[in-house]
PDB file of C-alpha atoms in Angstrom:
ATOM      1  CA  UNK A   1       0.000   0.000   0.000  1.00 63.00           C
ATOM      2  CA  UNK A   2       1.333   3.451  -0.892  1.00 81.00           C
ATOM      3  CA  UNK A   3       2.243   5.902   1.824  1.00 92.00           C
ATOM      4  CA  UNK A   4      -0.600   8.255   2.747  1.00 96.00           C
ATOM      5  CA  UNK A   5      -0.590  11.878   1.646  1.00 98.00           C
ATOM      6  CA  UNK A   6      -1.888  12.852   5.085  1.00 99.00           C
ATOM      7  CA  UNK A   7      -1.320  10.822   8.265  1.00 99.00           C
ATOM      8  CA  UNK A   8      -3.667  11.517  11.174  1.00 99.00           C
ATOM      9  CA  UNK A   9      -4.714   9.766  14.372  1.00 99.00           C
ATOM     10  CA  UNK A  10      -7.088   9.571  17.300  1.00 99.00           C
ATOM     11  CA  UNK A  11      -5.826   8.929  20.841  1.00 99.00           C
ATOM     12  CA  UNK A  12      -8.451   7.593  23.221  1.00 98.00           C
ATOM     13  CA  UNK A  13      -9.941   4.637  25.037  1.00 95.00           C
ATOM     14  CA  UNK A  14     -12.947   2.653  23.836  1.00 88.00           C
ATOM     15  CA  UNK A  15     -12.778   4.084  20.291  1.00 92.00           C
ATOM     16  CA  UNK A  16     -13.189   0.927  18.204  1.00 92.00           C
ATOM     17  CA  UNK A  17     -16.552   2.223  16.981  1.00 88.00           C
ATOM     18  CA  UNK A  18     -15.279   5.729  16.182  1.00 92.00           C
ATOM     19  CA  UNK A  19     -16.286   6.991  12.746  1.00 94.00           C
ATOM     20  CA  UNK A  20     -13.565   9.629  12.654  1.00 97.00           C
ATOM     21  CA  UNK A  21     -11.331   7.543  10.339  1.00 98.00           C
ATOM     22  CA  UNK A  22     -14.134   7.376   7.783  1.00 98.00           C
ATOM     23  CA  UNK A  23     -14.866  11.092   8.069  1.00 99.00           C
ATOM     24  CA  UNK A  24     -11.282  12.135   7.420  1.00 99.00           C
ATOM     25  CA  UNK A  25     -10.793   9.578   4.649  1.00 99.00           C
ATOM     26  CA  UNK A  26     -13.841  11.056   2.896  1.00 99.00           C
ATOM     27  CA  UNK A  27     -12.512  14.585   3.420  1.00 99.00           C
ATOM     28  CA  UNK A  28      -9.274  13.484   1.789  1.00 99.00           C
ATOM     29  CA  UNK A  29     -11.074  11.801  -1.100  1.00 98.00           C
ATOM     30  CA  UNK A  30     -12.871  15.053  -1.904  1.00 98.00           C
ATOM     31  CA  UNK A  31      -9.438  16.607  -2.402  1.00 98.00           C
ATOM     32  CA  UNK A  32      -7.760  13.692  -4.171  1.00 98.00           C
ATOM     33  CA  UNK A  33      -5.688  12.920  -1.073  1.00 98.00           C
ATOM     34  CA  UNK A  34      -5.008   9.520   0.490  1.00 98.00           C
ATOM     35  CA  UNK A  35      -5.641   9.956   4.215  1.00 99.00           C
ATOM     36  CA  UNK A  36      -4.707   7.366   6.819  1.00 99.00           C
ATOM     37  CA  UNK A  37      -6.359   7.972  10.167  1.00 99.00           C
ATOM     38  CA  UNK A  38      -5.208   5.603  12.913  1.00 99.00           C
ATOM     39  CA  UNK A  39      -7.008   4.645  16.097  1.00 99.00           C
ATOM     40  CA  UNK A  40      -4.338   4.932  18.800  1.00 99.00           C
ATOM     41  CA  UNK A  41      -5.522   3.091  21.911  1.00 98.00           C
ATOM     42  CA  UNK A  42      -2.880   3.057  24.687  1.00 98.00           C
ATOM     43  CA  UNK A  43      -4.067  -0.266  26.129  1.00 98.00           C
ATOM     44  CA  UNK A  44      -3.908  -1.955  22.717  1.00 98.00           C
ATOM     45  CA  UNK A  45      -0.540  -0.457  21.809  1.00 98.00           C
ATOM     46  CA  UNK A  46       0.955  -1.252  25.204  1.00 98.00           C
ATOM     47  CA  UNK A  47       2.211   2.265  25.851  1.00 98.00           C
ATOM     48  CA  UNK A  48       1.020   5.270  27.832  1.00 98.00           C
ATOM     49  CA  UNK A  49      -0.984   7.925  26.005  1.00 98.00           C
ATOM     50  CA  UNK A  50       1.737  10.542  26.486  1.00 97.00           C
ATOM     51  CA  UNK A  51       4.433   8.220  25.111  1.00 98.00           C
ATOM     52  CA  UNK A  52       2.280   7.633  22.038  1.00 99.00           C
ATOM     53  CA  UNK A  53       1.550  11.351  21.676  1.00 99.00           C
ATOM     54  CA  UNK A  54       5.211  12.330  22.027  1.00 98.00           C
ATOM     55  CA  UNK A  55       6.229  10.009  19.189  1.00 98.00           C
ATOM     56  CA  UNK A  56       3.669  10.994  16.565  1.00 99.00           C
ATOM     57  CA  UNK A  57       5.472  13.927  14.943  1.00 98.00           C
ATOM     58  CA  UNK A  58       8.618  11.853  14.350  1.00 98.00           C
ATOM     59  CA  UNK A  59       6.475   9.178  12.691  1.00 98.00           C
ATOM     60  CA  UNK A  60       5.136  11.644  10.163  1.00 98.00           C
ATOM     61  CA  UNK A  61       1.742  12.433  11.639  1.00 99.00           C
ATOM     62  CA  UNK A  62       0.348  15.795  10.586  1.00 99.00           C
ATOM     63  CA  UNK A  63      -1.842  15.845  13.665  1.00 99.00           C
ATOM     64  CA  UNK A  64      -4.104  13.886  15.934  1.00 99.00           C
ATOM     65  CA  UNK A  65      -7.477  14.145  17.544  1.00 99.00           C
ATOM     66  CA  UNK A  66      -7.681  13.421  21.264  1.00 98.00           C
ATOM     67  CA  UNK A  67     -10.732  12.006  22.999  1.00 94.00           C
ATOM     68  CA  UNK A  68     -11.864  10.604  26.340  1.00 89.00           C
ATOM     69  CA  UNK A  69     -10.152  10.469  28.782  1.00 93.00           C
ATOM     70  CA  UNK A  70      -7.155  12.486  27.562  1.00 96.00           C
ATOM     71  CA  UNK A  71      -8.538  15.872  26.453  1.00 95.00           C
ATOM     72  CA  UNK A  72      -7.589  17.660  29.651  1.00 93.00           C
ATOM     73  CA  UNK A  73      -4.325  15.785  30.167  1.00 97.00           C
ATOM     74  CA  UNK A  74      -2.976  16.766  26.743  1.00 98.00           C
ATOM     75  CA  UNK A  75      -3.249  20.487  27.510  1.00 98.00           C
ATOM     76  CA  UNK A  76       0.157  20.411  29.232  1.00 98.00           C
ATOM     77  CA  UNK A  77       1.749  18.899  26.112  1.00 98.00           C
ATOM     78  CA  UNK A  78       0.712  21.537  23.562  1.00 99.00           C
ATOM     79  CA  UNK A  79       1.020  25.240  22.789  1.00 99.00           C
ATOM     80  CA  UNK A  80      -2.367  26.968  22.897  1.00 98.00           C
ATOM     81  CA  UNK A  81      -2.604  30.354  21.199  1.00 97.00           C
ATOM     82  CA  UNK A  82      -6.352  30.897  21.631  1.00 94.00           C
ATOM     83  CA  UNK A  83      -7.226  32.264  25.100  1.00 91.00           C
ATOM     84  CA  UNK A  84     -10.675  30.693  24.809  1.00 92.00           C
ATOM     85  CA  UNK A  85      -9.160  27.219  24.420  1.00 95.00           C
ATOM     86  CA  UNK A  86      -6.895  27.923  27.395  1.00 95.00           C
ATOM     87  CA  UNK A  87      -9.989  28.832  29.411  1.00 95.00           C
ATOM     88  CA  UNK A  88     -11.777  25.660  28.292  1.00 96.00           C
ATOM     89  CA  UNK A  89      -8.800  23.671  29.565  1.00 95.00           C
ATOM     90  CA  UNK A  90      -9.275  20.810  27.113  1.00 94.00           C
ATOM     91  CA  UNK A  91      -7.840  20.034  23.686  1.00 97.00           C
ATOM     92  CA  UNK A  92      -9.259  17.615  21.118  1.00 98.00           C
ATOM     93  CA  UNK A  93      -7.079  18.507  18.132  1.00 99.00           C
ATOM     94  CA  UNK A  94      -3.279  18.750  18.016  1.00 99.00           C
ATOM     95  CA  UNK A  95      -1.166  19.727  15.013  1.00 99.00           C
ATOM     96  CA  UNK A  96       2.548  19.035  14.564  1.00 99.00           C
ATOM     97  CA  UNK A  97       4.294  21.766  12.606  1.00 97.00           C
ATOM     98  CA  UNK A  98       7.864  23.043  12.398  1.00 96.00           C
ATOM     99  CA  UNK A  99       8.877  21.479  15.690  1.00 97.00           C
ATOM    100  CA  UNK A 100       5.849  22.830  17.515  1.00 98.00           C
ATOM    101  CA  UNK A 101       2.703  21.090  18.760  1.00 99.00           C
ATOM    102  CA  UNK A 102      -0.350  23.340  18.645  1.00 99.00           C
ATOM    103  CA  UNK A 103      -3.565  22.588  20.530  1.00 99.00           C
ATOM    104  CA  UNK A 104      -7.127  23.424  19.480  1.00 98.00           C
ATOM    105  CA  UNK A 105     -10.677  22.611  20.546  1.00 98.00           C
ATOM    106  CA  UNK A 106     -13.227  21.827  17.841  1.00 98.00           C
ATOM    107  CA  UNK A 107     -15.694  20.328  20.333  1.00 97.00           C
ATOM    108  CA  UNK A 108     -16.506  23.916  21.319  1.00 96.00           C
ATOM    109  CA  UNK A 109     -17.094  25.178  17.798  1.00 97.00           C
ATOM    110  CA  UNK A 110     -18.685  21.863  16.832  1.00 98.00           C
ATOM    111  CA  UNK A 111     -21.302  22.094  19.570  1.00 98.00           C
ATOM    112  CA  UNK A 112     -22.202  25.670  18.658  1.00 98.00           C
ATOM    113  CA  UNK A 113     -22.605  24.621  15.010  1.00 98.00           C
ATOM    114  CA  UNK A 114     -24.681  21.558  15.952  1.00 99.00           C
ATOM    115  CA  UNK A 115     -27.002  23.588  18.183  1.00 99.00           C
ATOM    116  CA  UNK A 116     -27.425  26.342  15.604  1.00 98.00           C
ATOM    117  CA  UNK A 117     -28.178  23.879  12.810  1.00 98.00           C
ATOM    118  CA  UNK A 118     -31.010  22.337  14.824  1.00 98.00           C
ATOM    119  CA  UNK A 119     -32.396  25.322  16.732  1.00 98.00           C
ATOM    120  CA  UNK A 120     -31.168  28.356  14.762  1.00 97.00           C
ATOM    121  CA  UNK A 121     -31.305  31.404  17.053  1.00 95.00           C
ATOM    122  CA  UNK A 122     -33.592  29.809  19.663  1.00 98.00           C
ATOM    123  CA  UNK A 123     -32.308  30.631  23.162  1.00 98.00           C
ATOM    124  CA  UNK A 124     -30.872  27.780  25.182  1.00 98.00           C
ATOM    125  CA  UNK A 125     -32.906  28.661  28.255  1.00 98.00           C
ATOM    126  CA  UNK A 126     -31.947  27.256  31.648  1.00 99.00           C
ATOM    127  CA  UNK A 127     -29.643  24.371  30.782  1.00 99.00           C
ATOM    128  CA  UNK A 128     -28.584  21.342  32.809  1.00 99.00           C
ATOM    129  CA  UNK A 129     -25.291  19.743  31.815  1.00 99.00           C
ATOM    130  CA  UNK A 130     -24.301  16.395  33.318  1.00 99.00           C
ATOM    131  CA  UNK A 131     -20.563  15.700  33.076  1.00 98.00           C
ATOM    132  CA  UNK A 132     -17.862  18.349  33.340  1.00 98.00           C
ATOM    133  CA  UNK A 133     -14.861  16.588  31.810  1.00 94.00           C
ATOM    134  CA  UNK A 134     -13.122  17.514  28.571  1.00 94.00           C
ATOM    135  CA  UNK A 135     -16.113  17.593  26.239  1.00 94.00           C
ATOM    136  CA  UNK A 136     -18.302  19.031  28.984  1.00 96.00           C
ATOM    137  CA  UNK A 137     -15.988  21.992  29.427  1.00 97.00           C
ATOM    138  CA  UNK A 138     -16.069  22.684  25.687  1.00 97.00           C
ATOM    139  CA  UNK A 139     -19.860  22.404  25.521  1.00 98.00           C
ATOM    140  CA  UNK A 140     -20.285  24.659  28.564  1.00 98.00           C
ATOM    141  CA  UNK A 141     -18.254  27.400  26.912  1.00 98.00           C
ATOM    142  CA  UNK A 142     -20.345  26.790  23.807  1.00 98.00           C
ATOM    143  CA  UNK A 143     -23.440  27.513  25.893  1.00 98.00           C
ATOM    144  CA  UNK A 144     -21.843  30.796  26.946  1.00 97.00           C
ATOM    145  CA  UNK A 145     -21.259  31.650  23.280  1.00 96.00           C
ATOM    146  CA  UNK A 146     -24.923  30.876  22.583  1.00 97.00           C
ATOM    147  CA  UNK A 147     -25.969  33.353  25.265  1.00 96.00           C
ATOM    148  CA  UNK A 148     -27.068  30.977  28.025  1.00 97.00           C
ATOM    149  CA  UNK A 149     -28.446  32.917  30.985  1.00 96.00           C
ATOM    150  CA  UNK A 150     -28.291  30.007  33.429  1.00 99.00           C
ATOM    151  CA  UNK A 151     -26.235  26.799  33.468  1.00 99.00           C
ATOM    152  CA  UNK A 152     -26.617  24.002  36.008  1.00 99.00           C
ATOM    153  CA  UNK A 153     -23.741  21.557  36.397  1.00 99.00           C
ATOM    154  CA  UNK A 154     -23.730  18.015  37.776  1.00 99.00           C
ATOM    155  CA  UNK A 155     -20.743  15.689  38.087  1.00 99.00           C
ATOM    156  CA  UNK A 156     -19.913  12.697  40.270  1.00 98.00           C
ATOM    157  CA  UNK A 157     -16.717  14.633  41.024  1.00 98.00           C
ATOM    158  CA  UNK A 158     -18.223  17.763  42.537  1.00 98.00           C
ATOM    159  CA  UNK A 159     -14.844  19.499  42.760  1.00 98.00           C
ATOM    160  CA  UNK A 160     -14.461  19.193  39.001  1.00 97.00           C
ATOM    161  CA  UNK A 161     -17.891  20.760  38.500  1.00 99.00           C
ATOM    162  CA  UNK A 162     -17.016  23.577  40.916  1.00 99.00           C
ATOM    163  CA  UNK A 163     -13.803  24.265  38.983  1.00 98.00           C
ATOM    164  CA  UNK A 164     -15.738  24.578  35.724  1.00 98.00           C
ATOM    165  CA  UNK A 165     -18.366  26.753  37.395  1.00 99.00           C
ATOM    166  CA  UNK A 166     -15.673  29.158  38.586  1.00 98.00           C
ATOM    167  CA  UNK A 167     -14.140  29.338  35.105  1.00 98.00           C
ATOM    168  CA  UNK A 168     -17.541  29.998  33.512  1.00 98.00           C
ATOM    169  CA  UNK A 169     -18.334  32.765  36.003  1.00 98.00           C
ATOM    170  CA  UNK A 170     -15.018  34.414  35.176  1.00 97.00           C
ATOM    171  CA  UNK A 171     -15.674  34.182  31.439  1.00 95.00           C
ATOM    172  CA  UNK A 172     -19.324  35.256  31.671  1.00 96.00           C
ATOM    173  CA  UNK A 173     -20.140  37.142  34.893  1.00 97.00           C
ATOM    174  CA  UNK A 174     -23.756  37.714  33.793  1.00 97.00           C
ATOM    175  CA  UNK A 175     -24.465  33.981  33.471  1.00 98.00           C
ATOM    176  CA  UNK A 176     -25.805  32.203  36.553  1.00 99.00           C
ATOM    177  CA  UNK A 177     -23.830  28.991  37.109  1.00 99.00           C
ATOM    178  CA  UNK A 178     -24.850  26.555  39.846  1.00 99.00           C
ATOM    179  CA  UNK A 179     -23.505  23.139  40.856  1.00 99.00           C
ATOM    180  CA  UNK A 180     -26.014  20.457  41.884  1.00 99.00           C
ATOM    181  CA  UNK A 181     -25.474  17.021  43.400  1.00 98.00           C
ATOM    182  CA  UNK A 182     -28.603  15.516  41.828  1.00 98.00           C
ATOM    183  CA  UNK A 183     -29.264  15.557  38.078  1.00 99.00           C
ATOM    184  CA  UNK A 184     -32.980  14.949  38.625  1.00 98.00           C
ATOM    185  CA  UNK A 185     -33.164  17.900  41.004  1.00 99.00           C
ATOM    186  CA  UNK A 186     -31.198  20.135  38.635  1.00 99.00           C
ATOM    187  CA  UNK A 187     -33.509  19.193  35.761  1.00 99.00           C
ATOM    188  CA  UNK A 188     -36.526  20.809  37.435  1.00 99.00           C
ATOM    189  CA  UNK A 189     -37.491  23.837  35.366  1.00 98.00           C
ATOM    190  CA  UNK A 190     -34.655  23.335  32.876  1.00 99.00           C
ATOM    191  CA  UNK A 191     -35.259  23.939  29.162  1.00 99.00           C
ATOM    192  CA  UNK A 192     -32.089  22.217  27.957  1.00 99.00           C
ATOM    193  CA  UNK A 193     -30.724  18.827  29.044  1.00 99.00           C
ATOM    194  CA  UNK A 194     -27.183  17.796  28.134  1.00 99.00           C
ATOM    195  CA  UNK A 195     -25.269  14.566  28.672  1.00 99.00           C
ATOM    196  CA  UNK A 196     -21.503  15.002  28.530  1.00 98.00           C
ATOM    197  CA  UNK A 197     -20.696  11.801  30.397  1.00 97.00           C
ATOM    198  CA  UNK A 198     -19.684   8.534  28.688  1.00 93.00           C
ATOM    199  CA  UNK A 199     -22.884   6.921  29.999  1.00 97.00           C
ATOM    200  CA  UNK A 200     -24.816   5.583  27.045  1.00 96.00           C
ATOM    201  CA  UNK A 201     -21.887   4.832  24.767  1.00 90.00           C
ATOM    202  CA  UNK A 202     -21.024   1.334  23.597  1.00 85.00           C
ATOM    203  CA  UNK A 203     -19.773  -0.550  26.646  1.00 87.00           C
ATOM    204  CA  UNK A 204     -21.223   1.981  29.104  1.00 92.00           C
ATOM    205  CA  UNK A 205     -24.940   1.530  28.511  1.00 95.00           C
ATOM    206  CA  UNK A 206     -27.534   3.427  30.524  1.00 98.00           C
ATOM    207  CA  UNK A 207     -28.630   7.020  30.982  1.00 98.00           C
ATOM    208  CA  UNK A 208     -27.527   9.739  33.416  1.00 98.00           C
ATOM    209  CA  UNK A 209     -31.053  11.123  33.842  1.00 99.00           C
ATOM    210  CA  UNK A 210     -34.358   9.333  34.495  1.00 98.00           C
ATOM    211  CA  UNK A 211     -36.971   9.830  31.776  1.00 98.00           C
ATOM    212  CA  UNK A 212     -39.401  11.217  34.352  1.00 98.00           C
ATOM    213  CA  UNK A 213     -36.986  14.083  35.059  1.00 98.00           C
ATOM    214  CA  UNK A 214     -37.190  15.267  31.436  1.00 99.00           C
ATOM    215  CA  UNK A 215     -40.798  16.437  31.598  1.00 97.00           C
ATOM    216  CA  UNK A 216     -41.203  20.092  30.663  1.00 97.00           C
ATOM    217  CA  UNK A 217     -37.812  20.485  28.987  1.00 99.00           C
ATOM    218  CA  UNK A 218     -37.525  21.793  25.410  1.00 99.00           C
ATOM    219  CA  UNK A 219     -34.372  20.263  23.971  1.00 99.00           C
ATOM    220  CA  UNK A 220     -31.709  17.657  24.676  1.00 99.00           C
ATOM    221  CA  UNK A 221     -28.173  17.037  23.471  1.00 99.00           C
ATOM    222  CA  UNK A 222     -26.059  13.918  24.016  1.00 99.00           C
ATOM    223  CA  UNK A 223     -22.322  14.096  23.335  1.00 97.00           C
ATOM    224  CA  UNK A 224     -22.300  10.305  22.871  1.00 94.00           C
ATOM    225  CA  UNK A 225     -22.619   9.290  19.217  1.00 91.00           C
ATOM    226  CA  UNK A 226     -21.871   5.555  19.313  1.00 87.00           C
ATOM    227  CA  UNK A 227     -24.704   4.678  19.275  1.00 91.00           C
ATOM    228  CA  UNK A 228     -26.469   7.720  17.816  1.00 93.00           C
ATOM    229  CA  UNK A 229     -29.782   6.795  19.445  1.00 95.00           C
ATOM    230  CA  UNK A 230     -28.797   6.645  23.106  1.00 97.00           C
ATOM    231  CA  UNK A 231     -31.244   5.854  25.870  1.00 98.00           C
ATOM    232  CA  UNK A 232     -30.930   9.492  26.981  1.00 99.00           C
ATOM    233  CA  UNK A 233     -32.029  10.819  23.570  1.00 98.00           C
ATOM    234  CA  UNK A 234     -34.646   8.120  23.057  1.00 98.00           C
ATOM    235  CA  UNK A 235     -36.225   9.092  26.377  1.00 99.00           C
ATOM    236  CA  UNK A 236     -36.027  12.783  25.448  1.00 99.00           C
ATOM    237  CA  UNK A 237     -37.662  12.191  22.065  1.00 98.00           C
ATOM    238  CA  UNK A 238     -40.473  10.258  23.741  1.00 98.00           C
ATOM    239  CA  UNK A 239     -41.093  13.331  25.897  1.00 97.00           C
ATOM    240  CA  UNK A 240     -41.338  15.495  22.761  1.00 98.00           C
ATOM    241  CA  UNK A 241     -38.034  17.310  23.207  1.00 98.00           C
ATOM    242  CA  UNK A 242     -36.080  18.797  20.311  1.00 98.00           C
ATOM    243  CA  UNK A 243     -33.144  16.403  19.787  1.00 98.00           C
ATOM    244  CA  UNK A 244     -29.521  17.230  18.963  1.00 99.00           C
ATOM    245  CA  UNK A 245     -27.532  14.043  18.543  1.00 98.00           C
ATOM    246  CA  UNK A 246     -23.895  13.491  19.315  1.00 97.00           C
ATOM    247  CA  UNK A 247     -23.497  12.650  15.630  1.00 97.00           C
ATOM    248  CA  UNK A 248     -23.894  16.355  14.844  1.00 98.00           C
ATOM    249  CA  UNK A 249     -21.100  17.243  17.269  1.00 98.00           C
ATOM    250  CA  UNK A 250     -18.996  14.446  15.755  1.00 97.00           C
ATOM    251  CA  UNK A 251     -19.647  15.826  12.273  1.00 98.00           C
ATOM    252  CA  UNK A 252     -18.865  19.467  12.960  1.00 99.00           C
ATOM    253  CA  UNK A 253     -15.853  18.886  15.233  1.00 98.00           C
ATOM    254  CA  UNK A 254     -14.472  16.661  12.473  1.00 99.00           C
ATOM    255  CA  UNK A 255     -15.131  19.226   9.756  1.00 99.00           C
ATOM    256  CA  UNK A 256     -13.445  21.923  11.835  1.00 99.00           C
ATOM    257  CA  UNK A 257     -10.508  19.636  12.694  1.00 99.00           C
ATOM    258  CA  UNK A 258     -10.056  18.803   8.999  1.00 99.00           C
ATOM    259  CA  UNK A 259      -9.788  22.508   8.266  1.00 98.00           C
ATOM    260  CA  UNK A 260      -7.094  22.886  10.916  1.00 98.00           C
ATOM    261  CA  UNK A 261      -5.190  19.795   9.767  1.00 99.00           C
ATOM    262  CA  UNK A 262      -5.164  20.647   6.067  1.00 98.00           C
ATOM    263  CA  UNK A 263      -6.722  24.026   5.207  1.00 98.00           C
ATOM    264  CA  UNK A 264      -8.311  22.197   2.263  1.00 98.00           C
ATOM    265  CA  UNK A 265     -11.858  22.880   1.005  1.00 95.00           C
ATOM    266  CA  UNK A 266     -14.811  20.691   1.862  1.00 98.00           C
ATOM    267  CA  UNK A 267     -18.319  20.151   0.539  1.00 98.00           C
ATOM    268  CA  UNK A 268     -20.127  19.609   3.844  1.00 98.00           C
ATOM    269  CA  UNK A 269     -23.411  18.478   2.283  1.00 98.00           C
ATOM    270  CA  UNK A 270     -21.603  15.838   0.233  1.00 99.00           C
ATOM    271  CA  UNK A 271     -19.620  14.701   3.273  1.00 99.00           C
ATOM    272  CA  UNK A 272     -22.807  14.400   5.324  1.00 98.00           C
ATOM    273  CA  UNK A 273     -24.468  12.313   2.598  1.00 98.00           C
ATOM    274  CA  UNK A 274     -21.424  10.060   2.213  1.00 98.00           C
ATOM    275  CA  UNK A 275     -21.175   9.456   5.966  1.00 97.00           C
ATOM    276  CA  UNK A 276     -24.853   8.592   6.237  1.00 94.00           C
ATOM    277  CA  UNK A 277     -24.940   6.343   3.160  1.00 91.00           C
TER     278      UNK A 277
END
């Protein structure tokens, strides 16, 4: 097999079902480029994530995506020029260039694009977000960008939620940010319901919020996209909520990452059709 024109990767755990390789291969095909996009699972490779990450540039990788549970850990390994990404404190895209490793976050921009595509300029309303890890931090700052007036945070690690709350208050003093211990309690009166935990993904089945707690909400987003129809979203749809699937975040973060990796053009409608076919 010939050497790829563009060599990319994805560092993460539990990513066997990731569709990112297919997305980037299709992006390359649109531009006549052979893209190889490797799943880099530390457990399978038999090396730590940071050892793998440190060796990518020398192996010819143009860049790599980073997913759960390494998005926050990789921040210390990259140069971040964008103050917003520094505030988010999580990186999902790294680029190797001229001896430097640059860090970006396309989960943030991807969530904003996914929300806007589904709900246009509709306000987010009071929003509950469960899970304040790497993707949760990006989504929370996305809510700020969308003008959220009130955000409620829940995490099994309350200290982590409190840290994010403090960062959000600094970034947006006019936004009310509250940490709750109970997701069901925090859901009372909420318009938006967000799952940014791994609960619901392949191998971690379940839902972080009982269906009965969804009554009265307007919309729901699940960062999980394998499977697309999670129990969380299925329950939300049954309650009549407006649904934003994790597939949309997957799509837009990938599109934005492709732009950073290559600066090559992309027909998004064609890519969407090819991915869904």
